[in-house]
mmCIF file of C-alpha atoms in Angstrom:
data_model
loop_
_atom_site.group_PDB
_atom_site.id
_atom_site.type_symbol
_atom_site.label_atom_id
_atom_site.label_comp_id
_atom_site.label_asym_id
_atom_site.label_seq_id
_atom_site.Cartn_x
_atom_site.Cartn_y
_atom_site.Cartn_z
ATOM 1 C CA GLN O 938 87.451 105.499 87.692
ATOM 2 C CA VAL O 939 88.563 103.251 84.574
ATOM 3 C CA GLN O 940 88.487 99.579 84.530
ATOM 4 C CA LEU O 941 89.311 97.131 81.814
ATOM 5 C CA VAL O 942 87.891 93.732 82.111
ATOM 6 C CA GLU O 943 89.264 90.809 79.847
ATOM 7 C CA SER O 944 87.795 87.599 79.339
ATOM 8 C CA GLY O 945 87.611 84.394 77.110
ATOM 9 C CA GLY O 946 90.999 82.948 77.691
ATOM 10 C CA GLY O 947 91.360 79.234 78.318
ATOM 11 C CA LEU O 948 92.942 75.919 77.403
ATOM 12 C CA VAL O 949 92.579 75.055 73.428
ATOM 13 C CA GLN O 950 94.438 72.269 71.208
ATOM 14 C CA PRO O 951 96.528 73.298 68.552
ATOM 15 C CA GLY O 952 94.397 74.380 65.652
ATOM 16 C CA GLY O 953 91.970 75.548 67.681
ATOM 17 C CA SER O 954 90.048 79.029 68.122
ATOM 18 C CA LEU O 955 89.424 81.511 70.971
ATOM 19 C CA ARG O 956 87.830 84.748 71.088
ATOM 20 C CA LEU O 957 88.802 87.422 73.517
ATOM 21 C CA SER O 958 86.974 90.491 74.798
ATOM 22 C CA CYS O 959 88.079 93.585 76.674
ATOM 23 C CA ALA O 960 85.345 96.249 78.100
ATOM 24 C CA ALA O 961 86.288 99.490 79.159
ATOM 25 C CA SER O 962 84.061 101.404 81.575
ATOM 26 C CA GLY O 963 84.306 104.548 83.920
ATOM 27 C CA SER O 964 85.018 108.374 83.163
ATOM 28 C CA ILE O 965 86.014 107.968 79.240
ATOM 29 C CA PHE O 966 85.761 110.728 77.308
ATOM 30 C CA SER O 967 87.117 109.150 74.132
ATOM 31 C CA ILE O 968 89.330 105.865 73.230
ATOM 32 C CA ILE O 969 92.078 106.612 70.934
ATOM 33 C CA SER O 970 93.043 103.145 70.639
ATOM 34 C CA MET O 971 92.975 99.662 72.397
ATOM 35 C CA GLY O 972 95.377 96.550 71.822
ATOM 36 C CA TRP O 973 96.151 93.162 72.751
ATOM 37 C CA TYR O 974 99.545 92.423 74.134
ATOM 38 C CA ARG O 975 101.052 89.262 75.143
ATOM 39 C CA GLN O 976 103.796 87.772 77.547
ATOM 40 C CA ALA O 977 105.108 84.396 77.818
ATOM 41 C CA PRO O 978 107.327 83.186 80.598
ATOM 42 C CA GLY O 979 110.963 84.462 79.943
ATOM 43 C CA LYS O 980 109.916 86.852 77.226
ATOM 44 C CA GLN O 981 108.929 90.628 77.136
ATOM 45 C CA ARG O 982 105.526 91.751 76.623
ATOM 46 C CA ALA O 983 104.960 92.384 72.990
ATOM 47 C CA LEU O 984 102.223 93.703 70.764
ATOM 48 C CA VAL O 985 99.614 91.279 69.351
ATOM 49 C CA ALA O 986 97.383 93.381 67.647
ATOM 50 C CA ALA O 987 95.922 96.957 67.830
ATOM 51 C CA ILE O 988 93.051 99.116 66.508
ATOM 52 C CA THR O 989 92.173 102.747 66.352
ATOM 53 C CA SER O 990 88.818 104.498 66.852
ATOM 54 C CA GLY O 991 88.943 104.877 63.371
ATOM 55 C CA GLY O 992 89.258 101.165 62.398
ATOM 56 C CA SER O 993 93.214 101.144 61.479
ATOM 57 C CA THR O 994 94.667 97.813 62.527
ATOM 58 C CA ASN O 995 98.162 96.691 63.109
ATOM 59 C CA TYR O 996 99.333 93.226 63.746
ATOM 60 C CA ALA O 997 102.305 91.318 64.779
ATOM 61 C CA ASP O 998 104.022 89.132 61.945
ATOM 62 C CA SER O 999 103.580 86.180 63.679
ATOM 63 C CA VAL O 1000 99.778 86.484 63.885
ATOM 64 C CA LYS O 1001 98.721 87.873 60.647
ATOM 65 C CA GLY O 1002 96.304 85.920 58.540
ATOM 66 C CA ARG O 1003 95.233 83.754 61.908
ATOM 67 C CA PHE O 1004 94.017 86.798 64.444
ATOM 68 C CA THR O 1005 91.591 89.358 63.754
ATOM 69 C CA ILE O 1006 91.179 92.496 66.110
ATOM 70 C CA SER O 1007 87.701 94.450 66.190
ATOM 71 C CA ARG O 1008 85.968 96.896 68.172
ATOM 72 C CA ASP O 1009 82.404 98.219 69.233
ATOM 73 C CA ASN O 1010 83.151 101.872 70.046
ATOM 74 C CA ALA O 1011 79.741 102.486 71.405
ATOM 75 C CA LYS O 1012 80.474 99.712 74.092
ATOM 76 C CA ASN O 1013 84.095 100.575 74.534
ATOM 77 C CA THR O 1014 85.068 96.941 73.648
ATOM 78 C CA VAL O 1015 87.856 95.398 71.840
ATOM 79 C CA TYR O 1016 87.837 91.764 70.678
ATOM 80 C CA LEU O 1017 90.547 89.268 69.502
ATOM 81 C CA GLN O 1018 89.581 86.461 67.236
ATOM 82 C CA MET O 1019 92.369 83.940 67.408
ATOM 83 C CA ASN O 1020 92.231 80.877 64.855
ATOM 84 C CA SER O 1021 94.706 78.241 64.000
ATOM 85 C CA LEU O 1022 96.201 78.522 67.240
ATOM 86 C CA LYS O 1023 99.816 77.168 67.675
ATOM 87 C CA PRO O 1024 101.611 76.057 70.934
ATOM 88 C CA GLU O 1025 103.784 79.434 70.517
ATOM 89 C CA ASP O 1026 100.752 81.428 71.166
ATOM 90 C CA THR O 1027 100.761 80.322 74.840
ATOM 91 C CA ALA O 1028 100.910 83.424 77.055
ATOM 92 C CA ALA O 1029 99.204 85.735 79.171
ATOM 93 C CA TYR O 1030 97.183 88.115 77.075
ATOM 94 C CA TYR O 1031 96.748 91.812 78.336
ATOM 95 C CA CYS O 1032 94.176 94.327 76.885
ATOM 96 C CA ASN O 1033 95.576 97.874 76.530
ATOM 97 C CA ALA O 1034 93.363 101.195 76.318
ATOM 98 C CA ASP O 1035 94.756 104.803 75.318
ATOM 99 C CA MET O 1036 92.086 107.321 75.952
ATOM 100 C CA TRP O 1037 91.003 110.946 77.120
ATOM 101 C CA LEU O 1038 89.235 110.926 80.319
ATOM 102 C CA VAL O 1039 86.278 113.043 81.100
ATOM 103 C CA GLN O 1040 87.885 115.112 83.536
ATOM 104 C CA GLY O 1041 91.037 115.973 81.251
ATOM 105 C CA GLY O 1042 94.302 114.126 80.614
ATOM 106 C CA ARG O 1043 95.172 111.274 78.207
ATOM 107 C CA TYR O 1044 96.067 107.898 79.952
ATOM 108 C CA ASP O 1045 97.021 104.210 79.150
ATOM 109 C CA TYR O 1046 95.197 101.551 81.046
ATOM 110 C CA TRP O 1047 95.666 97.700 81.118
ATOM 111 C CA GLY O 1048 93.579 94.923 81.866
ATOM 112 C CA GLN O 1049 94.213 92.097 84.395
ATOM 113 C CA GLY O 1050 95.518 89.535 81.953
ATOM 114 C CA THR O 1051 93.729 86.389 80.733
ATOM 115 C CA GLN O 1052 95.610 83.095 80.160
ATOM 116 C CA VAL O 1053 95.785 81.405 76.946
ATOM 117 C CA THR O 1054 97.161 77.851 76.665
ATOM 118 C CA VAL O 1055 97.642 75.840 73.410
ATOM 119 C CA SER O 1056 98.631 72.368 74.039
ATOM 120 C CA SER O 1057 97.502 68.744 73.025
#
């Protein structure tokens, strides 16, 4: 009964910007944390950025100073503002949410993925 819907990916030139959004809906009691992961061809899925319900953040070294994660707890939505994009940022980006459900239990959910391509 929980769904994560992502949007905002696309094609952008090096140095450009994109803003990704991920909205969670369903029988959510509370969200512990939400984050963004990415996976490029031939590479493992890796953490890009994460944020707790209290506002604590964590970033991969490769995106520090360029990406900013934020959230709207009331809307169960997380955002990723990506600036100064580089070709090496090209990947499929996946939203993740760690949450307690209304009926009980703690679960991880994943979005469908959105493609970000940085190329001239």
